[in-house]
CSV table of N, CA and C in Angstrom, one decimal:
chain,number,residue,atom,x,y,z
A,838,MET,N,-15.6,-39.6,-0.7
A,838,MET,CA,-16.3,-38.5,-0.5
A,838,MET,C,-15.4,-37.6,0.3
A,839,LEU,N,-14.8,-38.2,1.6
A,839,LEU,CA,-13.8,-37.3,2.1
A,839,LEU,C,-12.9,-36.7,1.3
A,840,ARG,N,-12.0,-37.4,0.6
A,840,ARG,CA,-11.0,-36.5,-0.7
A,840,ARG,C,-11.8,-35.8,-1.5
A,841,PHE,N,-12.6,-36.0,-2.1
A,841,PHE,CA,-13.4,-34.6,-2.5
A,841,PHE,C,-13.5,-33.7,-1.9
A,842,LEU,N,-14.1,-33.5,-0.7
A,842,LEU,CA,-14.4,-32.7,0.2
A,842,LEU,C,-12.6,-31.8,0.5
A,843,MET,N,-11.9,-32.6,0.7
A,843,MET,CA,-10.5,-32.0,1.2
A,843,MET,C,-10.0,-31.1,-0.3
A,844,LEU,N,-10.2,-31.9,-1.4
A,844,LEU,CA,-9.6,-31.5,-2.7
A,844,LEU,C,-10.5,-30.3,-3.0
A,845,PHE,N,-11.8,-30.2,-2.5
A,845,PHE,CA,-12.6,-28.8,-3.0
A,845,PHE,C,-12.3,-27.6,-2.0
A,846,CYS,N,-12.0,-28.2,-0.7
A,846,CYS,CA,-11.4,-27.0,0.1
A,846,CYS,C,-10.2,-26.4,0.0
A,847,LEU,N,-9.1,-27.3,-0.8
A,847,LEU,CA,-7.9,-26.9,-0.9
A,847,LEU,C,-8.1,-25.9,-2.4
A,848,LEU,N,-8.7,-26.4,-3.2
A,848,LEU,CA,-8.9,-25.2,-4.4
A,848,LEU,C,-9.5,-24.2,-4.1
A,849,PHE,N,-10.5,-24.1,-3.5
A,849,PHE,CA,-11.8,-23.0,-2.7
A,849,PHE,C,-10.4,-22.1,-2.0
A,850,TRP,N,-9.6,-22.8,-1.2
A,850,TRP,CA,-9.0,-22.0,-0.4
A,850,TRP,C,-7.6,-21.0,-1.1
A,851,TYR,N,-7.0,-21.5,-2.2
A,851,TYR,CA,-5.8,-21.1,-2.9
A,851,TYR,C,-6.6,-20.1,-4.1
A,852,SER,N,-7.8,-20.3,-4.6
A,852,SER,CA,-8.8,-19.3,-5.6
A,852,SER,C,-9.0,-18.1,-4.7
A,853,ALA,N,-9.4,-18.4,-3.3
A,853,ALA,CA,-10.0,-17.2,-2.5
A,853,ALA,C,-8.8,-16.3,-2.0
A,854,LYS,N,-7.5,-16.7,-2.1
A,854,LYS,CA,-6.5,-16.0,-1.6
A,854,LYS,C,-6.0,-14.8,-2.7
A,855,SER,N,-5.9,-13.6,-2.0
A,855,SER,CA,-6.1,-12.4,-2.9
A,855,SER,C,-4.5,-12.2,-2.9
A,856,GLN,N,-4.0,-11.3,-4.1
A,856,GLN,CA,-2.7,-10.9,-4.3
A,856,GLN,C,-2.3,-9.6,-3.5
A,857,ASP,N,-3.6,-8.9,-2.7
A,857,ASP,CA,-3.4,-7.6,-2.1
A,857,ASP,C,-3.1,-7.8,-0.8
A,858,PHE,N,-2.1,-6.7,-0.9
A,858,PHE,CA,-1.2,-6.4,0.6
A,858,PHE,C,-2.1,-5.3,1.2
A,859,LEU,N,-2.3,-5.2,2.3
A,859,LEU,CA,-2.6,-3.9,2.8
A,859,LEU,C,-1.2,-3.6,3.9
A,860,LEU,N,-1.3,-2.1,3.1
A,860,LEU,CA,0.4,-1.4,3.5
A,860,LEU,C,-0.1,-0.5,4.6
A,861,ILE,N,0.5,-0.5,5.8
A,861,ILE,CA,0.1,0.3,7.1
A,861,ILE,C,1.4,1.1,7.0
A,862,CYS,N,1.3,2.3,7.1
A,862,CYS,CA,2.5,3.2,7.4
A,862,CYS,C,2.3,4.1,8.5
A,863,SER,N,3.3,4.6,9.2
A,863,SER,CA,3.4,5.1,10.5
A,863,SER,C,4.4,6.0,10.7
A,864,GLU,N,4.4,7.5,10.8
A,864,GLU,CA,5.5,8.2,10.8
A,864,GLU,C,6.9,7.9,11.7
A,865,THR,N,7.9,8.1,10.8
A,865,THR,CA,9.1,7.7,12.0
A,865,THR,C,9.7,9.1,12.9
A,866,SER,N,9.4,10.1,12.4
A,866,SER,CA,9.9,11.4,12.8
A,866,SER,C,8.8,12.4,12.6
A,867,SER,N,8.3,13.3,13.5
A,867,SER,CA,7.3,14.2,13.6
A,867,SER,C,7.7,15.2,12.2
A,868,SER,N,7.1,16.0,11.9
A,868,SER,CA,7.5,17.0,10.9
A,868,SER,C,6.8,18.4,11.3
A,869,TYR,N,7.0,19.4,11.1
A,869,TYR,CA,6.5,20.9,11.0
A,869,TYR,C,5.3,21.1,10.4
A,870,ASP,N,4.8,20.1,9.5
A,870,ASP,CA,3.9,20.4,8.5
A,870,ASP,C,3.0,19.5,9.3
A,871,LYS,N,1.9,20.0,9.8
A,871,LYS,CA,0.9,19.5,10.7
A,871,LYS,C,-0.3,19.0,9.8
A,872,THR,N,-0.4,19.5,8.6
A,872,THR,CA,-1.5,18.9,7.6
A,872,THR,C,-1.4,17.7,7.5
A,873,LEU,N,0.0,17.0,7.5
A,873,LEU,CA,0.0,15.7,6.9
A,873,LEU,C,-0.2,14.6,7.6
A,874,ASN,N,-0.9,13.6,7.3
A,874,ASN,CA,-1.2,12.6,8.3
A,874,ASN,C,-0.1,11.7,8.8
A,875,LYS,N,-0.5,11.3,10.3
A,875,LYS,CA,0.7,10.4,11.1
A,875,LYS,C,0.6,9.2,10.8
A,876,ASN,N,-0.5,8.6,10.4
A,876,ASN,CA,-0.8,7.5,9.7
A,876,ASN,C,-1.7,7.4,8.4
A,877,PHE,N,-1.4,6.0,8.1
A,877,PHE,CA,-2.3,5.7,6.8
A,877,PHE,C,-2.3,4.3,6.2
A,878,SER,N,-3.2,3.7,5.5
A,878,SER,CA,-3.1,2.4,5.0
A,878,SER,C,-3.7,2.7,3.6
A,879,LYS,N,-2.9,1.9,2.7
A,879,LYS,CA,-3.2,1.5,1.1
A,879,LYS,C,-3.3,0.2,1.2
A,880,ILE,N,-4.2,-0.3,0.1
A,880,ILE,CA,-4.3,-1.3,-0.7
A,880,ILE,C,-3.5,-1.5,-1.9
A,881,VAL,N,-2.5,-2.5,-2.0
A,881,VAL,CA,-1.3,-2.6,-3.0
A,881,VAL,C,-1.5,-4.2,-3.6
A,882,ASN,N,-1.4,-3.9,-5.1
A,882,ASN,CA,-1.6,-5.3,-5.6
A,882,ASN,C,-0.1,-5.1,-6.4
A,883,PHE,N,0.8,-6.1,-6.1
A,883,PHE,CA,2.0,-5.8,-6.9
A,883,PHE,C,2.1,-6.9,-8.1
A,884,LYS,N,0.8,-7.9,-8.1
A,884,LYS,CA,1.1,-8.5,-9.7
A,884,LYS,C,0.1,-7.6,-10.7
A,885,GLU,N,-0.8,-6.8,-10.3
A,885,GLU,CA,-1.5,-6.2,-11.1
A,885,GLU,C,-0.9,-4.6,-11.3
A,886,LYS,N,0.1,-4.3,-10.4
A,886,LYS,CA,0.5,-2.9,-10.2
A,886,LYS,C,-0.7,-1.9,-10.0
A,887,SER,N,-1.1,-2.2,-9.4
A,887,SER,CA,-2.5,-1.1,-8.5
A,887,SER,C,-2.1,-0.7,-7.3
A,888,ILE,N,-2.9,0.1,-6.8
A,888,ILE,CA,-2.8,0.9,-5.4
A,888,ILE,C,-4.0,1.5,-5.1
A,889,TYR,N,-4.6,1.5,-4.1
A,889,TYR,CA,-6.0,2.1,-4.0
A,889,TYR,C,-5.9,2.6,-2.5
A,890,ASN,N,-6.6,4.0,-2.0
A,890,ASN,CA,-6.7,4.4,-0.9
A,890,ASN,C,-7.4,3.7,0.3
A,891,PHE,N,-6.5,3.4,1.5
A,891,PHE,CA,-7.8,2.7,2.3
A,891,PHE,C,-8.0,3.6,3.6
A,892,SER,N,-7.1,4.3,4.1
A,892,SER,CA,-7.5,5.5,5.1
A,892,SER,C,-6.3,6.1,5.1
A,893,GLY,N,-6.4,7.5,5.4
A,893,GLY,CA,-5.3,8.4,5.3
A,893,GLY,C,-5.2,9.2,4.2
A,894,SER,N,-4.0,9.5,3.8
A,894,SER,CA,-3.4,10.3,2.7
A,894,SER,C,-4.2,9.9,1.4
A,895,PHE,N,-4.5,10.9,0.6
A,895,PHE,CA,-4.9,10.6,-0.7
A,895,PHE,C,-4.1,10.7,-1.7
A,896,PHE,N,-4.3,10.1,-2.9
A,896,PHE,CA,-3.4,10.7,-4.2
A,896,PHE,C,-4.4,10.6,-5.3
A,897,ASP,N,-3.8,11.5,-6.2
A,897,ASP,CA,-5.0,11.4,-7.6
A,897,ASP,C,-4.6,10.4,-8.4
A,898,ARG,N,-3.4,10.3,-8.8
A,898,ARG,CA,-2.8,9.1,-9.6
A,898,ARG,C,-1.8,8.5,-9.4
A,899,VAL,N,-1.4,7.4,-10.2
A,899,VAL,CA,0.2,6.8,-9.9
A,899,VAL,C,0.8,7.2,-11.2
A,900,ILE,N,2.1,7.5,-10.8
A,900,ILE,CA,3.1,8.3,-11.9
A,900,ILE,C,3.8,6.9,-12.5
A,901,LEU,N,4.4,6.2,-11.6
A,901,LEU,CA,5.1,4.9,-11.7
A,901,LEU,C,5.2,4.0,-10.8
A,902,PHE,N,4.6,2.8,-11.4
A,902,PHE,CA,4.7,1.8,-10.4
A,902,PHE,C,5.8,0.6,-11.3
A,903,GLY,N,7.1,0.9,-10.7
A,903,GLY,CA,8.0,0.0,-11.0
A,903,GLY,C,8.4,-1.1,-10.5
A,904,GLU,N,9.5,-1.6,-10.6
A,904,GLU,CA,10.3,-2.8,-9.8
A,904,GLU,C,10.7,-2.9,-8.4
A,905,ASN,N,10.9,-1.4,-8.2
A,905,ASN,CA,11.6,-1.2,-6.7
A,905,ASN,C,11.1,0.1,-6.0
A,906,GLU,N,10.0,0.7,-7.4
A,906,GLU,CA,9.4,1.9,-6.4
A,906,GLU,C,8.1,2.5,-6.8
A,907,ILE,N,7.3,2.8,-6.0
A,907,ILE,CA,6.0,3.2,-6.5
A,907,ILE,C,6.1,5.0,-6.4
A,908,ILE,N,5.4,6.1,-7.2
A,908,ILE,CA,5.4,7.0,-6.9
A,908,ILE,C,4.0,7.3,-7.5
A,909,VAL,N,3.4,8.4,-6.6
A,909,VAL,CA,2.1,8.8,-6.5
A,909,VAL,C,2.1,10.4,-6.5
A,910,ASP,N,1.0,10.8,-7.2
A,910,ASP,CA,1.0,12.2,-7.1
A,910,ASP,C,-0.4,12.9,-6.9
A,911,ASN,N,-0.6,14.1,-6.0
A,911,ASN,CA,-1.7,14.6,-5.5
A,911,ASN,C,-1.9,16.1,-5.9
A,912,LYS,N,-2.2,16.1,-6.9
A,912,LYS,CA,-2.4,17.5,-7.3
A,912,LYS,C,-3.5,19.0,-6.8
A,913,ILE,N,-4.3,18.2,-5.8
A,913,ILE,CA,-5.2,18.8,-4.9
A,913,ILE,C,-4.5,19.7,-4.0
A,914,PHE,N,-3.6,18.8,-3.1
A,914,PHE,CA,-2.9,18.8,-1.8
A,914,PHE,C,-1.4,19.2,-2.1
A,915,ASP,N,-0.9,19.3,-3.4
A,915,ASP,CA,0.2,19.3,-3.9
A,915,ASP,C,1.5,18.9,-3.3
A,916,THR,N,1.1,17.1,-3.4
A,916,THR,CA,2.2,16.5,-2.7
A,916,THR,C,2.7,15.2,-3.6
A,917,ARG,N,3.6,14.8,-3.6
A,917,ARG,CA,4.2,13.9,-4.1
A,917,ARG,C,4.8,12.9,-3.3
A,918,SER,N,4.4,11.7,-3.3
A,918,SER,CA,4.9,10.6,-2.5
A,918,SER,C,5.7,9.6,-3.2
A,919,THR,N,6.6,8.7,-2.4
A,919,THR,CA,7.2,7.4,-3.0
A,919,THR,C,7.5,6.3,-2.1
A,920,PHE,N,7.3,5.3,-2.7
A,920,PHE,CA,7.2,4.2,-2.0
A,920,PHE,C,8.1,3.0,-2.1
A,921,ASN,N,9.4,3.1,-1.3
A,921,ASN,CA,10.5,1.8,-1.9
A,921,ASN,C,9.9,0.6,-1.4
A,922,ILE,N,9.6,-0.2,-2.4
A,922,ILE,CA,9.0,-1.7,-2.3
A,922,ILE,C,10.1,-2.6,-1.5
A,923,SER,N,11.4,-2.3,-1.5
A,923,SER,CA,12.5,-3.2,-0.7
A,923,SER,C,12.6,-2.8,0.4
A,924,THR,N,12.8,-1.7,0.7
A,924,THR,CA,12.6,-1.1,2.2
A,924,THR,C,11.5,-0.7,2.9
A,925,ASN,N,10.2,-0.7,2.4
A,925,ASN,CA,8.9,-0.4,2.7
A,925,ASN,C,9.3,1.2,3.5
A,926,LYS,N,9.6,1.7,2.9
A,926,LYS,CA,9.9,3.3,3.3
A,926,LYS,C,8.8,4.1,2.3
A,927,TRP,N,8.0,4.9,3.3
A,927,TRP,CA,7.1,6.1,2.5
A,927,TRP,C,7.6,7.2,2.4
A,928,THR,N,7.6,7.9,1.5
A,928,THR,CA,8.3,9.4,1.7
A,928,THR,C,7.0,10.3,1.4
A,929,THR,N,7.0,11.3,1.8
A,929,THR,CA,5.9,12.3,1.1
A,929,THR,C,6.6,13.9,1.1
A,930,TYR,N,6.3,14.5,0.0
A,930,TYR,CA,6.9,15.6,-0.2
A,930,TYR,C,5.8,16.6,-0.3
A,931,ARG,N,6.0,17.7,0.4
A,931,ARG,CA,4.8,18.9,-0.1
A,931,ARG,C,5.7,20.1,0.1
A,932,GLY,N,6.3,20.7,-0.7
A,932,GLY,CA,6.5,22.0,-0.5
A,932,GLY,C,7.8,21.8,0.0
A,933,GLN,N,8.3,22.8,1.0
A,933,GLN,CA,9.4,22.3,1.7
A,933,GLN,C,9.2,21.3,2.7
A,934,PHE,N,8.8,20.6,2.9
A,934,PHE,CA,8.6,19.9,3.9
A,934,PHE,C,8.9,17.9,3.5
A,935,ILE,N,9.2,17.3,4.1
A,935,ILE,CA,9.2,16.1,3.9
A,935,ILE,C,9.1,15.3,4.8
A,936,LYS,N,8.2,14.3,4.9
A,936,LYS,CA,7.8,13.3,6.0
A,936,LYS,C,8.1,11.8,5.6
A,937,PHE,N,8.9,11.3,6.5
A,937,PHE,CA,9.2,9.6,6.2
A,937,PHE,C,8.4,8.9,7.1
A,938,TYR,N,8.2,7.7,6.3
A,938,TYR,CA,6.8,7.0,7.2
A,938,TYR,C,7.7,5.4,7.3
A,939,ASN,N,7.3,4.7,8.1
A,939,ASN,CA,8.0,3.1,8.1
A,939,ASN,C,6.6,2.4,7.8
A,940,CYS,N,6.6,1.3,7.1
A,940,CYS,CA,5.4,0.7,6.2
A,940,CYS,C,5.7,-0.8,6.5
A,941,THR,N,4.1,-1.4,7.1
A,941,THR,CA,4.4,-2.9,7.2
A,941,THR,C,3.2,-3.5,6.3
A,942,ARG,N,3.7,-4.5,5.7
A,942,ARG,CA,2.7,-5.2,4.9
A,942,ARG,C,1.9,-6.1,5.5
A,943,GLU,N,0.7,-6.5,5.0
A,943,GLU,CA,-0.2,-7.4,6.1
A,943,GLU,C,-1.0,-8.3,4.6
A,944,LYS,N,-0.9,-9.5,4.7
A,944,LYS,CA,-1.5,-9.9,3.6
A,944,LYS,C,-3.0,-10.2,3.6
A,945,ARG,N,-3.6,-9.9,2.7
A,945,ARG,CA,-5.2,-10.0,2.7
A,945,ARG,C,-5.9,-11.4,2.3
A,946,ARG,N,-6.8,-12.1,2.8
A,946,ARG,CA,-7.3,-12.5,2.3
A,946,ARG,C,-8.3,-13.0,1.1
A,947,PHE,N,-9.0,-12.2,1.1
A,947,PHE,CA,-10.3,-11.9,0.0
A,947,PHE,C,-10.0,-10.3,-0.5
């Protein structure tokens, strides 16, 4: 009975683990454009190549979800952003302004 319970717990643990990461980004240097957020969060699933807005800056669509980079576009606020997967750097372009963010990844359980 104890072996069955331990096996069930292990199977449940691995099936409950999510492939999602919570990407938490904060600005590295202040920008003259005060309309851009200082901090934001996204939910990224690298296996399914999907990204969801959690808090902060919004985007309309993902243009490219490549091996090394993610490019998103927002037509409403006229911004384009890139995320370098290997260095965890997020860059937002808006008109003549560029804003740099450092990001950390946190593994989500569910």
